[in-house]
């Protein structure tokens, strides 16, 4: 069987997915980070993520990379946005699609695997410096989470999480840094 080859006149960027996993412990907002095992940014902290396979969707890539690097499989992930700064990855032209999810921290204990040396929860106000453009991605993800919480509170929609109303209030305060 002949392997399919792709030949294009123009260079093609690589595509990755990154996952921002927020964990709420009832009082503080946390975020899941992995310590990179490989270059670039070996030893630095980043969001779980990686390159999309040719036969998968970007959403499937986000779930796969999160599971492979941390063992975590969330119930849902929503898209944060697309990040395509030309110099965002020193390996070359890489575009990423970022996703976020929110979980009860006590229900998810990460275990580093694959190309993650370590995986751990960090309080949102005590983060190490982040690799790539992950600080920018985090700002956008926090904004999306805040919008989602406002929607739940304002529209009286059925909660998509198992948080109580007081927990949702404390969570909103932790995300927005306001009462």
mmCIF file of C-alpha atoms in Angstrom:
data_model
loop_
_atom_site.group_PDB
_atom_site.id
_atom_site.type_symbol
_atom_site.label_atom_id
_atom_site.label_comp_id
_atom_site.label_asym_id
_atom_site.label_seq_id
_atom_site.Cartn_x
_atom_site.Cartn_y
_atom_site.Cartn_z
ATOM 1 C CA UNK A 1 0.000 0.000 0.000
ATOM 2 C CA UNK A 2 1.371 3.382 -0.974
ATOM 3 C CA UNK A 3 1.549 5.964 1.801
ATOM 4 C CA UNK A 4 -0.320 9.178 1.035
ATOM 5 C CA UNK A 5 2.057 12.103 0.594
ATOM 6 C CA UNK A 6 1.161 15.763 0.685
ATOM 7 C CA UNK A 7 3.023 18.221 -1.484
ATOM 8 C CA UNK A 8 2.101 21.870 -1.329
ATOM 9 C CA UNK A 9 3.506 24.950 -2.977
ATOM 10 C CA UNK A 10 3.172 26.883 0.298
ATOM 11 C CA UNK A 11 4.545 26.037 3.752
ATOM 12 C CA UNK A 12 1.966 24.763 6.223
ATOM 13 C CA UNK A 13 1.867 25.602 9.925
ATOM 14 C CA UNK A 14 1.550 22.910 12.549
ATOM 15 C CA UNK A 15 -1.585 22.826 14.703
ATOM 16 C CA UNK A 16 -1.709 22.157 18.441
ATOM 17 C CA UNK A 17 -4.339 22.112 21.177
ATOM 18 C CA UNK A 18 -3.775 23.406 24.707
ATOM 19 C CA UNK A 19 -6.059 22.764 27.679
ATOM 20 C CA UNK A 20 -6.593 25.178 30.553
ATOM 21 C CA UNK A 21 -8.054 23.109 33.384
ATOM 22 C CA UNK A 22 -9.443 25.226 36.200
ATOM 23 C CA UNK A 23 -9.924 23.451 39.509
ATOM 24 C CA UNK A 24 -12.041 24.950 42.272
ATOM 25 C CA UNK A 25 -11.455 23.669 45.813
ATOM 26 C CA UNK A 26 -14.397 25.469 47.430
ATOM 27 C CA UNK A 27 -12.396 28.593 48.223
ATOM 28 C CA UNK A 28 -9.632 29.141 45.672
ATOM 29 C CA UNK A 29 -9.351 28.868 41.921
ATOM 30 C CA UNK A 30 -6.478 26.704 40.719
ATOM 31 C CA UNK A 31 -5.089 25.787 37.322
ATOM 32 C CA UNK A 32 -3.479 22.540 36.196
ATOM 33 C CA UNK A 33 0.039 22.815 34.781
ATOM 34 C CA UNK A 34 2.569 20.352 33.484
ATOM 35 C CA UNK A 35 6.316 20.710 33.736
ATOM 36 C CA UNK A 36 7.762 20.138 30.281
ATOM 37 C CA UNK A 37 10.076 17.144 29.932
ATOM 38 C CA UNK A 38 11.437 18.218 26.513
ATOM 39 C CA UNK A 39 12.626 21.276 24.635
ATOM 40 C CA UNK A 40 11.556 23.864 23.921
ATOM 41 C CA UNK A 41 11.082 25.227 27.429
ATOM 42 C CA UNK A 42 12.303 22.018 29.086
ATOM 43 C CA UNK A 43 11.640 22.251 32.834
ATOM 44 C CA UNK A 44 9.203 25.147 32.457
ATOM 45 C CA UNK A 45 5.504 24.994 33.310
ATOM 46 C CA UNK A 46 2.796 25.025 30.647
ATOM 47 C CA UNK A 47 -0.714 23.889 29.919
ATOM 48 C CA UNK A 48 -1.174 20.293 28.826
ATOM 49 C CA UNK A 49 -1.229 20.165 25.058
ATOM 50 C CA UNK A 50 0.400 18.999 21.897
ATOM 51 C CA UNK A 51 0.247 18.448 18.170
ATOM 52 C CA UNK A 52 -2.917 17.369 16.382
ATOM 53 C CA UNK A 53 -2.775 14.045 14.563
ATOM 54 C CA UNK A 54 -3.772 14.082 10.894
ATOM 55 C CA UNK A 55 -6.826 11.845 11.530
ATOM 56 C CA UNK A 56 -8.334 13.664 14.557
ATOM 57 C CA UNK A 57 -10.278 16.822 15.238
ATOM 58 C CA UNK A 58 -8.769 19.629 17.267
ATOM 59 C CA UNK A 59 -11.255 18.859 20.079
ATOM 60 C CA UNK A 60 -10.184 15.204 20.118
ATOM 61 C CA UNK A 61 -6.564 16.356 20.208
ATOM 62 C CA UNK A 62 -7.230 18.510 23.286
ATOM 63 C CA UNK A 63 -8.862 15.618 25.170
ATOM 64 C CA UNK A 64 -6.150 13.141 24.073
ATOM 65 C CA UNK A 65 -3.229 15.357 25.056
ATOM 66 C CA UNK A 66 -4.804 16.189 28.426
ATOM 67 C CA UNK A 67 -5.388 12.486 29.137
ATOM 68 C CA UNK A 68 -1.904 11.449 27.946
ATOM 69 C CA UNK A 69 -0.054 14.094 29.966
ATOM 70 C CA UNK A 70 -2.140 14.179 33.173
ATOM 71 C CA UNK A 71 -4.584 11.247 33.189
ATOM 72 C CA UNK A 72 -7.472 13.716 33.495
ATOM 73 C CA UNK A 73 -10.622 13.296 31.416
ATOM 74 C CA UNK A 74 -13.043 16.180 32.041
ATOM 75 C CA UNK A 75 -16.758 16.055 31.236
ATOM 76 C CA UNK A 76 -16.513 19.024 28.859
ATOM 77 C CA UNK A 77 -14.129 21.509 27.320
ATOM 78 C CA UNK A 78 -15.074 24.775 25.639
ATOM 79 C CA UNK A 79 -12.923 26.652 23.165
ATOM 80 C CA UNK A 80 -11.048 29.709 24.414
ATOM 81 C CA UNK A 81 -9.745 30.813 21.044
ATOM 82 C CA UNK A 82 -7.044 30.465 18.421
ATOM 83 C CA UNK A 83 -3.550 31.803 19.060
ATOM 84 C CA UNK A 84 -1.359 32.358 16.030
ATOM 85 C CA UNK A 85 1.412 34.813 16.858
ATOM 86 C CA UNK A 86 4.196 34.142 14.407
ATOM 87 C CA UNK A 87 6.846 33.640 17.100
ATOM 88 C CA UNK A 88 4.708 31.797 19.705
ATOM 89 C CA UNK A 89 6.706 28.552 19.330
ATOM 90 C CA UNK A 90 10.473 28.448 18.718
ATOM 91 C CA UNK A 91 10.137 25.129 16.814
ATOM 92 C CA UNK A 92 8.490 26.874 13.873
ATOM 93 C CA UNK A 93 5.120 28.116 12.686
ATOM 94 C CA UNK A 94 2.662 26.633 15.179
ATOM 95 C CA UNK A 95 -0.933 27.711 15.689
ATOM 96 C CA UNK A 96 -2.787 26.545 18.790
ATOM 97 C CA UNK A 97 -6.446 26.259 19.647
ATOM 98 C CA UNK A 98 -6.937 26.608 23.394
ATOM 99 C CA UNK A 99 -9.737 25.018 25.398
ATOM 100 C CA UNK A 100 -10.823 25.354 29.010
ATOM 101 C CA UNK A 101 -12.783 23.329 31.512
ATOM 102 C CA UNK A 102 -13.786 23.668 35.145
ATOM 103 C CA UNK A 103 -13.677 20.808 37.641
ATOM 104 C CA UNK A 104 -13.916 20.244 41.360
ATOM 105 C CA UNK A 105 -10.247 20.016 42.263
ATOM 106 C CA UNK A 106 -10.716 17.225 44.815
ATOM 107 C CA UNK A 107 -12.196 14.976 42.095
ATOM 108 C CA UNK A 108 -9.098 15.111 39.874
ATOM 109 C CA UNK A 109 -5.593 14.085 40.907
ATOM 110 C CA UNK A 110 -3.190 14.583 37.980
ATOM 111 C CA UNK A 111 -0.462 12.059 37.201
ATOM 112 C CA UNK A 112 2.320 13.187 34.882
ATOM 113 C CA UNK A 113 2.963 10.964 31.874
ATOM 114 C CA UNK A 114 4.053 11.107 28.243
ATOM 115 C CA UNK A 115 6.146 14.271 27.763
ATOM 116 C CA UNK A 116 5.171 15.841 31.108
ATOM 117 C CA UNK A 117 7.807 15.547 33.843
ATOM 118 C CA UNK A 118 5.326 16.690 36.526
ATOM 119 C CA UNK A 119 1.671 17.706 36.692
ATOM 120 C CA UNK A 120 0.210 19.728 39.527
ATOM 121 C CA UNK A 121 -2.413 22.237 40.597
ATOM 122 C CA UNK A 122 -1.373 25.855 41.217
ATOM 123 C CA UNK A 123 -3.432 28.586 42.827
ATOM 124 C CA UNK A 124 -4.287 31.155 40.200
ATOM 125 C CA UNK A 125 -2.558 33.888 42.221
ATOM 126 C CA UNK A 126 0.615 31.810 42.766
ATOM 127 C CA UNK A 127 1.564 30.661 39.271
ATOM 128 C CA UNK A 128 5.113 30.104 38.055
ATOM 129 C CA UNK A 129 6.113 31.785 34.813
ATOM 130 C CA UNK A 130 4.560 29.962 31.873
ATOM 131 C CA UNK A 131 6.097 28.699 28.625
ATOM 132 C CA UNK A 132 5.093 29.833 25.135
ATOM 133 C CA UNK A 133 2.243 32.369 25.166
ATOM 134 C CA UNK A 134 0.364 30.559 27.926
ATOM 135 C CA UNK A 135 0.061 33.680 30.108
ATOM 136 C CA UNK A 136 -1.956 35.291 27.311
ATOM 137 C CA UNK A 137 -4.024 32.122 26.870
ATOM 138 C CA UNK A 138 -4.729 32.087 30.614
ATOM 139 C CA UNK A 139 -6.069 35.670 30.510
ATOM 140 C CA UNK A 140 -8.449 34.752 27.705
ATOM 141 C CA UNK A 141 -9.517 31.522 29.445
ATOM 142 C CA UNK A 142 -10.269 33.395 32.678
ATOM 143 C CA UNK A 143 -12.389 35.846 30.716
ATOM 144 C CA UNK A 144 -14.333 32.988 29.091
ATOM 145 C CA UNK A 145 -14.854 31.308 32.463
ATOM 146 C CA UNK A 146 -16.109 34.552 33.968
ATOM 147 C CA UNK A 147 -18.565 34.986 31.071
ATOM 148 C CA UNK A 148 -19.784 31.417 31.542
ATOM 149 C CA UNK A 149 -20.368 31.930 35.266
ATOM 150 C CA UNK A 150 -22.295 35.152 34.596
ATOM 151 C CA UNK A 151 -24.435 33.296 32.089
ATOM 152 C CA UNK A 152 -25.244 30.569 34.610
ATOM 153 C CA UNK A 153 -26.075 33.098 37.302
ATOM 154 C CA UNK A 154 -28.024 35.546 35.122
ATOM 155 C CA UNK A 155 -29.999 33.127 32.975
ATOM 156 C CA UNK A 156 -30.801 30.652 35.753
ATOM 157 C CA UNK A 157 -29.652 27.884 33.429
ATOM 158 C CA UNK A 158 -29.235 24.418 34.757
ATOM 159 C CA UNK A 159 -25.721 24.325 36.169
ATOM 160 C CA UNK A 160 -23.276 22.368 34.057
ATOM 161 C CA UNK A 161 -21.345 21.527 37.193
ATOM 162 C CA UNK A 162 -22.136 20.033 40.555
ATOM 163 C CA UNK A 163 -21.243 23.204 42.469
ATOM 164 C CA UNK A 164 -23.683 24.599 45.033
ATOM 165 C CA UNK A 165 -24.873 28.220 44.763
ATOM 166 C CA UNK A 166 -22.531 29.381 47.581
ATOM 167 C CA UNK A 167 -19.651 27.559 45.868
ATOM 168 C CA UNK A 168 -20.537 29.256 42.569
ATOM 169 C CA UNK A 169 -20.476 32.630 44.335
ATOM 170 C CA UNK A 170 -17.036 31.964 45.856
ATOM 171 C CA UNK A 171 -15.839 30.644 42.493
ATOM 172 C CA UNK A 172 -17.055 33.756 40.687
ATOM 173 C CA UNK A 173 -15.307 35.914 43.283
ATOM 174 C CA UNK A 174 -12.095 33.909 42.848
ATOM 175 C CA UNK A 175 -12.219 34.152 39.036
ATOM 176 C CA UNK A 176 -13.147 37.811 38.843
ATOM 177 C CA UNK A 177 -11.239 38.930 41.912
ATOM 178 C CA UNK A 178 -14.384 40.788 42.971
ATOM 179 C CA UNK A 179 -17.452 40.211 45.123
#
